[in-house]
mmCIF file of C-alpha atoms in Angstrom:
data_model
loop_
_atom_site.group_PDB
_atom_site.id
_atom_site.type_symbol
_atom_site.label_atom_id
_atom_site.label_comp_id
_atom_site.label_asym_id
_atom_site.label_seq_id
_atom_site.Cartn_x
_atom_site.Cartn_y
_atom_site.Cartn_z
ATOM 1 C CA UNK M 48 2.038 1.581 -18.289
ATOM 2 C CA UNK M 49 0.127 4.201 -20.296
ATOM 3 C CA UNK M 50 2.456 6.967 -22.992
ATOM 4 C CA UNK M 51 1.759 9.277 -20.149
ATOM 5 C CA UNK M 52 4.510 10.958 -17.869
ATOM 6 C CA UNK M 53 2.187 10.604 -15.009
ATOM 7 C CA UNK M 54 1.225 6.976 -14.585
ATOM 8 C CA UNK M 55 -2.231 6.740 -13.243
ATOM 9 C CA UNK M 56 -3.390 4.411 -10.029
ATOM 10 C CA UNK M 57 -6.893 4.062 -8.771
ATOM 11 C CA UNK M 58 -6.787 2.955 -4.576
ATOM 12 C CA UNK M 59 -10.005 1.618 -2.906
ATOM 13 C CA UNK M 60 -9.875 2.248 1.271
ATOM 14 C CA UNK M 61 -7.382 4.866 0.167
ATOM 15 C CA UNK M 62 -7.870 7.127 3.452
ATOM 16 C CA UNK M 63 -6.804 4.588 6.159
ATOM 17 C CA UNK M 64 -4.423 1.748 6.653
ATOM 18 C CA UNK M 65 -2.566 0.049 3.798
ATOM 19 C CA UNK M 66 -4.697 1.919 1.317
ATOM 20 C CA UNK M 67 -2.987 5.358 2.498
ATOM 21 C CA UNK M 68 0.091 4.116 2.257
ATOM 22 C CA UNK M 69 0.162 2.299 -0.751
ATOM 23 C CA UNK M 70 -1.414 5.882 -1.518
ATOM 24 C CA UNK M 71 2.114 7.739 0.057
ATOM 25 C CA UNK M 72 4.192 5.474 -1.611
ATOM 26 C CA UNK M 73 2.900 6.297 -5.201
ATOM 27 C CA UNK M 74 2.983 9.997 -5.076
ATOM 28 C CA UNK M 75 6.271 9.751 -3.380
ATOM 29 C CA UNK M 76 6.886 7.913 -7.029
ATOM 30 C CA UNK M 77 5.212 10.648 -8.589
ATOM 31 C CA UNK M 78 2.058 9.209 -9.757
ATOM 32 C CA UNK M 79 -1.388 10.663 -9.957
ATOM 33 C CA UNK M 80 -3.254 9.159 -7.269
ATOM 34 C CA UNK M 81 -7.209 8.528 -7.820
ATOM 35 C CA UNK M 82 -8.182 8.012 -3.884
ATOM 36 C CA UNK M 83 -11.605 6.064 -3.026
ATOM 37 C CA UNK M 84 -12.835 5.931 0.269
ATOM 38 C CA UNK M 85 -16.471 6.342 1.632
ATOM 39 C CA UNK M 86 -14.695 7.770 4.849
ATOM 40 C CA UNK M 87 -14.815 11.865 3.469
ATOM 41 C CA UNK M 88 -13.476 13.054 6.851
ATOM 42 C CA UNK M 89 -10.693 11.178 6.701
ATOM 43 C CA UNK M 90 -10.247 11.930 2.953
ATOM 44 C CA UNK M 91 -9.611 15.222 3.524
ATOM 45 C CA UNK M 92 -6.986 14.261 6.609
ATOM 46 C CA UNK M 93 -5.619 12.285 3.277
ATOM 47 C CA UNK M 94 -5.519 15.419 0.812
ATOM 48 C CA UNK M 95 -4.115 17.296 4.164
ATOM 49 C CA UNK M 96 -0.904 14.882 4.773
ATOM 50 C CA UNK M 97 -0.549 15.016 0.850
ATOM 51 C CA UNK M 98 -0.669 18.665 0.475
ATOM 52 C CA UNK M 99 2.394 18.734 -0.870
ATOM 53 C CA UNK M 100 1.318 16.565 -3.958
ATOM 54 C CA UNK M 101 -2.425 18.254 -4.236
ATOM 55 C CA UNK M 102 -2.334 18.340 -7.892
ATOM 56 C CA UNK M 103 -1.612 14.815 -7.763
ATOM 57 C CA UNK M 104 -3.525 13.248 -5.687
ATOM 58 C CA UNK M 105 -7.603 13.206 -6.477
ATOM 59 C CA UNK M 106 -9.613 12.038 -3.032
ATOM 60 C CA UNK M 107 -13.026 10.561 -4.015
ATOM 61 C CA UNK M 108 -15.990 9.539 -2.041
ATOM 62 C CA UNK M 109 -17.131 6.379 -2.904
ATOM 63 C CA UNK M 110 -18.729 3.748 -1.350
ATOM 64 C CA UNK M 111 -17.593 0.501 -3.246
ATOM 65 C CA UNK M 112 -20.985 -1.746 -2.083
ATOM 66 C CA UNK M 113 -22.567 0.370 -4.403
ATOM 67 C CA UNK M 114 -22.662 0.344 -8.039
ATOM 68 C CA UNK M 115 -24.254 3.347 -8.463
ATOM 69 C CA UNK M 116 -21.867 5.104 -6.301
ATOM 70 C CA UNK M 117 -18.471 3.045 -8.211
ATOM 71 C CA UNK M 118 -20.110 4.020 -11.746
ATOM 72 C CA UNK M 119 -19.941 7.870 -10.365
ATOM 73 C CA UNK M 120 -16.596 7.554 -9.090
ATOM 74 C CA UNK M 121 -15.331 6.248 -12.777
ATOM 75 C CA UNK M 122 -17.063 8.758 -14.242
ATOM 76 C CA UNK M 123 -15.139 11.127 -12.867
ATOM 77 C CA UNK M 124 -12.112 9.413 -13.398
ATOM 78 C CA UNK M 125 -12.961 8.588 -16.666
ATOM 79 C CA UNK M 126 -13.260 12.985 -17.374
ATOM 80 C CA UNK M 127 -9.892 13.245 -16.148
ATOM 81 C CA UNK M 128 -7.864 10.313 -17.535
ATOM 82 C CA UNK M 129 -7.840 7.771 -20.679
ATOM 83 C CA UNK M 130 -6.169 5.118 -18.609
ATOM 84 C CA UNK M 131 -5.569 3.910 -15.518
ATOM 85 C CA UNK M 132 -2.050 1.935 -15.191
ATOM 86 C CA UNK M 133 -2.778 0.244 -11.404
ATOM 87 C CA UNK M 134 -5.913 -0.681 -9.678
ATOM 88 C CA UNK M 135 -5.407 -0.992 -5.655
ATOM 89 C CA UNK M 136 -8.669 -2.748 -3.955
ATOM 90 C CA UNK M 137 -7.483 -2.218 -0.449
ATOM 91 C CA UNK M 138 -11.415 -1.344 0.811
ATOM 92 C CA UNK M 139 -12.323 -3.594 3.839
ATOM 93 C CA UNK M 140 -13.889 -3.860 7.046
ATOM 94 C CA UNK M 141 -14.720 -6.605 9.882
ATOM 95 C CA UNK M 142 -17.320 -7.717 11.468
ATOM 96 C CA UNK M 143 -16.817 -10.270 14.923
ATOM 97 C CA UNK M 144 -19.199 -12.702 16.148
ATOM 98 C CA UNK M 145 -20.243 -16.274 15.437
ATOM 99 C CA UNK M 146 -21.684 -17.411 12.559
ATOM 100 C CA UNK M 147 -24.910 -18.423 13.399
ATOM 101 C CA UNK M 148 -25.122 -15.355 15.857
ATOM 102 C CA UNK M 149 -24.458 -12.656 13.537
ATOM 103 C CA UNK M 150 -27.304 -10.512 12.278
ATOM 104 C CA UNK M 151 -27.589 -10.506 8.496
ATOM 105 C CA UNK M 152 -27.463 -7.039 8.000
ATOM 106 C CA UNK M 153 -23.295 -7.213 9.219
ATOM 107 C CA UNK M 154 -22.944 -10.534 7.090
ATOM 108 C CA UNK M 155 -23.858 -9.158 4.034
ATOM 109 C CA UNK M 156 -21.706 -6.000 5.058
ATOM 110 C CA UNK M 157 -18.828 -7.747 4.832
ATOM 111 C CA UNK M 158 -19.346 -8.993 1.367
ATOM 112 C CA UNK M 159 -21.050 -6.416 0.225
ATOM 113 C CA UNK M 160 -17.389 -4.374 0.476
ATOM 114 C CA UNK M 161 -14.856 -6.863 0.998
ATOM 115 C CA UNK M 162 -16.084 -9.065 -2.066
ATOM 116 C CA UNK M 163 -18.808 -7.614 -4.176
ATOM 117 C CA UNK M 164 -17.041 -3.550 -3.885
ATOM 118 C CA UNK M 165 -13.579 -5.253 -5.030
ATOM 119 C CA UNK M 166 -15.288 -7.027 -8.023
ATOM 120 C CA UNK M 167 -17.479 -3.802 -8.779
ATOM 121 C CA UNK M 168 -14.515 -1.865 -8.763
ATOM 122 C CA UNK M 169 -12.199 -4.254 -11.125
ATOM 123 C CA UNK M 170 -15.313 -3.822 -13.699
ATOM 124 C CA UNK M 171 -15.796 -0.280 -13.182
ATOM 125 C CA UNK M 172 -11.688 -0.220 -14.419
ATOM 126 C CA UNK M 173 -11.463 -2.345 -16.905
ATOM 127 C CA UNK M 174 -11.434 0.112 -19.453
ATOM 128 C CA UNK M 175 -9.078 2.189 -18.442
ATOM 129 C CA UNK M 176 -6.404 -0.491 -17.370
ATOM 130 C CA UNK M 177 -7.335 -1.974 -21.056
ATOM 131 C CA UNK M 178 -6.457 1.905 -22.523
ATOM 132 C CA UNK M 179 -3.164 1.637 -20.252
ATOM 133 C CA UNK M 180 -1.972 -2.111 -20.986
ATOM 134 C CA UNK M 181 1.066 -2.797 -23.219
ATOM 135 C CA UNK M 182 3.005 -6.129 -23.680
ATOM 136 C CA UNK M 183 5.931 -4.934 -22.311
ATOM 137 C CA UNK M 184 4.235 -2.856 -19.757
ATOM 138 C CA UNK M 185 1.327 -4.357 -18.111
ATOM 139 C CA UNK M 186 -1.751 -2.818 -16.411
ATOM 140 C CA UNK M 187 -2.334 -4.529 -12.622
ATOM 141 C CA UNK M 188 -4.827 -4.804 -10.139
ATOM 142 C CA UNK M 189 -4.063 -6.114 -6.524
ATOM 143 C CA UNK M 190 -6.561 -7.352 -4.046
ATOM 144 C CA UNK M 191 -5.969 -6.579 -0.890
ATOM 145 C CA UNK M 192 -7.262 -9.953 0.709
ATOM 146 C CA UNK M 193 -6.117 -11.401 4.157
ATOM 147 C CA UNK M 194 -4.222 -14.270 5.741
ATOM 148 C CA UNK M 195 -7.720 -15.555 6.985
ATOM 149 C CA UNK M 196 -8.211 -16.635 3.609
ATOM 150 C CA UNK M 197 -5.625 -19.348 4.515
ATOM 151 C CA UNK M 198 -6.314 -19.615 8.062
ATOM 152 C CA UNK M 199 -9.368 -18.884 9.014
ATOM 153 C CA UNK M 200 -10.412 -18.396 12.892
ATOM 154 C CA UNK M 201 -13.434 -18.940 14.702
ATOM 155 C CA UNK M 202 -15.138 -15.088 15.563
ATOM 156 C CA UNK M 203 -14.115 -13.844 12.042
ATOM 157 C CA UNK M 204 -15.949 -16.503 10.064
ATOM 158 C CA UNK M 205 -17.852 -14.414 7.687
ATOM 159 C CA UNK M 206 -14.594 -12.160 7.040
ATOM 160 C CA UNK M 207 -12.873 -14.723 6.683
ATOM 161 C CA UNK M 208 -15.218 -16.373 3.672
ATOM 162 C CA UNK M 209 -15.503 -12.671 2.096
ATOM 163 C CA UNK M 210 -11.751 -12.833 1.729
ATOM 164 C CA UNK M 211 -11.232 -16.807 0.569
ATOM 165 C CA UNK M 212 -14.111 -15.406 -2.129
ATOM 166 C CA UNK M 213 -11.707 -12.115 -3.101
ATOM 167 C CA UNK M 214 -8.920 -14.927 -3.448
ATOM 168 C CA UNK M 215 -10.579 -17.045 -6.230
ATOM 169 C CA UNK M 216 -11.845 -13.660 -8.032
ATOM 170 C CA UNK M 217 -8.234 -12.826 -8.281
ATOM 171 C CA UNK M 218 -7.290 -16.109 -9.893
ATOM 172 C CA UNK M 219 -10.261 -16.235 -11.770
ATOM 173 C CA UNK M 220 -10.084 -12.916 -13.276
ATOM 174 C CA UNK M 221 -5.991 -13.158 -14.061
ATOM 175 C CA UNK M 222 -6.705 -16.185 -15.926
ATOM 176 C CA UNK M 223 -9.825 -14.211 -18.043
ATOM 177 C CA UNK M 224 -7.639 -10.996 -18.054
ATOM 178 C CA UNK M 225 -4.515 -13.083 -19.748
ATOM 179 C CA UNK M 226 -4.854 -11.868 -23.297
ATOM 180 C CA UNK M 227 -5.326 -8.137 -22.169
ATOM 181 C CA UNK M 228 -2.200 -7.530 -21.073
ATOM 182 C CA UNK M 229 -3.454 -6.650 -17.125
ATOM 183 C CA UNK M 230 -2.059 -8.693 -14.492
ATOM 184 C CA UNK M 231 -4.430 -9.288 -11.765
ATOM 185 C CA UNK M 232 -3.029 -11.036 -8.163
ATOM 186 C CA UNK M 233 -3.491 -10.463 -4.575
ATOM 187 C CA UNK M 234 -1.645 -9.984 -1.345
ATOM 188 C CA UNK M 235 -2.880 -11.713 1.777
ATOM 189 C CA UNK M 236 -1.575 -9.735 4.993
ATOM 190 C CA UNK M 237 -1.858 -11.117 8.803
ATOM 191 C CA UNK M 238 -2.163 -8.861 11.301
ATOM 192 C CA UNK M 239 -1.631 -4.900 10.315
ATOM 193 C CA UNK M 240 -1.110 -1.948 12.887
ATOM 194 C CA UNK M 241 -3.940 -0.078 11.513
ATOM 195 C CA UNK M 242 -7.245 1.735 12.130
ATOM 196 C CA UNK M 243 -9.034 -1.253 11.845
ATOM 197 C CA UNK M 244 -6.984 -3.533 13.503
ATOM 198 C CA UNK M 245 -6.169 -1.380 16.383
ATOM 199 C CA UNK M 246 -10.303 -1.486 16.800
ATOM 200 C CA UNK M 247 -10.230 -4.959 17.097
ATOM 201 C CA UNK M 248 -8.217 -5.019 19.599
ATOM 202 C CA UNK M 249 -9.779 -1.976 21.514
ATOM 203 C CA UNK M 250 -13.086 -4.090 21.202
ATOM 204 C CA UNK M 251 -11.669 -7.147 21.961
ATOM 205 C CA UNK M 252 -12.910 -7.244 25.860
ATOM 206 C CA UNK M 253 -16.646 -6.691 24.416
ATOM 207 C CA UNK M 254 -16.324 -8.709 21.476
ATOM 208 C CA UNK M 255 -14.373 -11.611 22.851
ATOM 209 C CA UNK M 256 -12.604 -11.736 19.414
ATOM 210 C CA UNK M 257 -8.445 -11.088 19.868
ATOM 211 C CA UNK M 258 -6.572 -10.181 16.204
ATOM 212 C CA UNK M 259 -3.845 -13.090 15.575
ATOM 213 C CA UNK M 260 -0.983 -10.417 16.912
ATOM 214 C CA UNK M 261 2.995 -10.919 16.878
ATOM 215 C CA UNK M 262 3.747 -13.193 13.965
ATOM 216 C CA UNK M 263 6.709 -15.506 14.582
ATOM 217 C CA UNK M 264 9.372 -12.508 13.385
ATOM 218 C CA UNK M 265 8.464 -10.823 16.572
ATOM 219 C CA UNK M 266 6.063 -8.244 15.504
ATOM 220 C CA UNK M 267 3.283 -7.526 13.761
ATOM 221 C CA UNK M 268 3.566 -5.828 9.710
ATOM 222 C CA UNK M 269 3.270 -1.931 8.901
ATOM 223 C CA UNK M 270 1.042 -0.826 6.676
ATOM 224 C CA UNK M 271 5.141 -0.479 4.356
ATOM 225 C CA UNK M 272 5.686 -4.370 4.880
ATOM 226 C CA UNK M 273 2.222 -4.642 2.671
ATOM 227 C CA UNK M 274 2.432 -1.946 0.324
ATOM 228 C CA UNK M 275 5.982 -2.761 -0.442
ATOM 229 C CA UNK M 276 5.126 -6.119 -1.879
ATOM 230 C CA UNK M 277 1.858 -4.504 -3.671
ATOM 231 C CA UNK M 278 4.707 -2.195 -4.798
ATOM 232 C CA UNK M 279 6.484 -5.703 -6.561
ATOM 233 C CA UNK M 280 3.258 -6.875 -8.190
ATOM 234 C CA UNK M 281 3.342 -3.843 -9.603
ATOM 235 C CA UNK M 282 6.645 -4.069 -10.999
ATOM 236 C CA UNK M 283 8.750 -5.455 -13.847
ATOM 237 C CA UNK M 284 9.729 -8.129 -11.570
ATOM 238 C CA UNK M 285 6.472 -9.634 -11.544
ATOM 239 C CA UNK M 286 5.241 -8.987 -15.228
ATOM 240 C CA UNK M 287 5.321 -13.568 -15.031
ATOM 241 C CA UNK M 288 3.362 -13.372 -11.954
ATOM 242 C CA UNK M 289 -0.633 -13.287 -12.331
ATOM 243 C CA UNK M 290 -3.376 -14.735 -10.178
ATOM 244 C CA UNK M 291 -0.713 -15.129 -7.116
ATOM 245 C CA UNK M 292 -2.224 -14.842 -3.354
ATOM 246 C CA UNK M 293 1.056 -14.122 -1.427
ATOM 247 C CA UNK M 294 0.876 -13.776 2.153
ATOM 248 C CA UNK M 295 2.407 -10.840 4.077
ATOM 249 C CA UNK M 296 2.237 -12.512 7.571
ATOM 250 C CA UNK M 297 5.752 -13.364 9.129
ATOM 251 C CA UNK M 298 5.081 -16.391 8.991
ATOM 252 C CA UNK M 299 1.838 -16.505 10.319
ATOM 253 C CA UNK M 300 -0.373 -19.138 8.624
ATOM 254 C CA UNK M 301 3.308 -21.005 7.901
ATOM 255 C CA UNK M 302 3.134 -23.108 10.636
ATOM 256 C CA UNK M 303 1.048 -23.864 13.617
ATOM 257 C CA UNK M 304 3.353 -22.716 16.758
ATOM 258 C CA UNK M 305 1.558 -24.110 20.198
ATOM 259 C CA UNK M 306 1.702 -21.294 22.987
#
């Protein structure tokens, strides 16, 4: 972590989902929160629920497909901060259909953020997580990436590949990342009550695509059940742990359980 009182986080898809709550969970910790999102109404919901941290927590528009639009975000970052001791890429979205069926433009959508913004934003942050890593502190990032990654299902194919692709960056990158003291690993969550999720489902008569649903523990994860492990990768406890994809899924992609 950086000399600072104030440890500093940057949080991709920070207005929705797990991003807002890994958001919650920071300032609750008392961090300054940078929050990127390209959703600006529901930023300022975000800066609304937070009000009681304003001076902490700095909402963001950014859309993380675009480099132009990352390299203005950092920019601005990089006029109020030296470092940057976390990077959260929790940015995603979904797009159903077959493969063959889908039109282009949502294929390349759903690399364009889930993949390509989560590598654009790593770069973007290098510097400042290099500013903020010690050897007895180190700087993180944490890809948010997805159970799908290790069990894909038919309907979600491209998201699916988008997220297998975020799971090699992360153990690519924590193995060129070694010698800089920033630990880079990812967390890969089943189904999540959120936004997105709850979508799915809504869309699910239309779309013919159903989300995996109640994991063998009964339910299905909070957006808490992912941030709190995020919250581990970000702690002392893992400071051995780098280019880990741990699933969040109850057991999910454990075992195949007939119906």
């Amino acid at each position: 972590m950086n000399h600072a009182t104030v440890h500093d986080a940057v949080i991709t898809g920070a207005a929705s989902g797990i991003g807002l709550d890994c958001c919650g969970d920071l300032l609750e910790r008392g961090w300054r929160v940078f929050a990127l999102d390209r959703a600006s109404g529901e930023l300022a919901g975000a800066r609304e629920r937070f009000r009681e941290a304003a001076d902490r927590f700095v909402p963001i528009e950014c859309d993380v497909s675009d480099a132009s639009s990352v390299a203005t975000a950092f920019e601005r970052i990089g006029a109020m901060t030296s470092s940057v001791d976390a990077l959260i890429c929790s940015a995603g979205i979904f797009r159903t259909g077959s493969l063959l069926a889908m039109a282009e433009s949502d294929f390349d959508a759903v690399f364009a953020v889930n993949t390509r913004g989560a590598w654009l934003t790593a770069r973007a942050a290098l510097p400042l997580l290099e500013q903020a890593a010690r050897p007895d502190a180190p700087a993180r990032i944490v890809f948010v990436a997805s159970a799908a990654a290790l069990r894909p299902k038919a309907g979600g194919g491209a998201y699916a590949a988008s997220k297998v692709a975020l799971t090699y960056i992360a153990r690519v990158l924590a193995v060129e990342l070694a010698d800089t003291g920033i630990l880079v690993n990812a967390v890969a969550p089943a189904t999540v009550d959120t936004p997105m999720t709850r979508k799915l489902s809504a869309d699910a008569a239309h779309s013919g695509y159903t989300v995996s649903g109640v994991s063998p523990l009964g339910r299905v994860a909070q957006p808490a059940d992912v941030t709190s492990v995020i919250g581990f990768l970000r702690s002392p406890g893992a400071n051995y742990r780098a280019g880990a994809v741990l699933p969040i899924d109850g057991g999910t992609t454990a075992a195949f359980q007939p119906k």
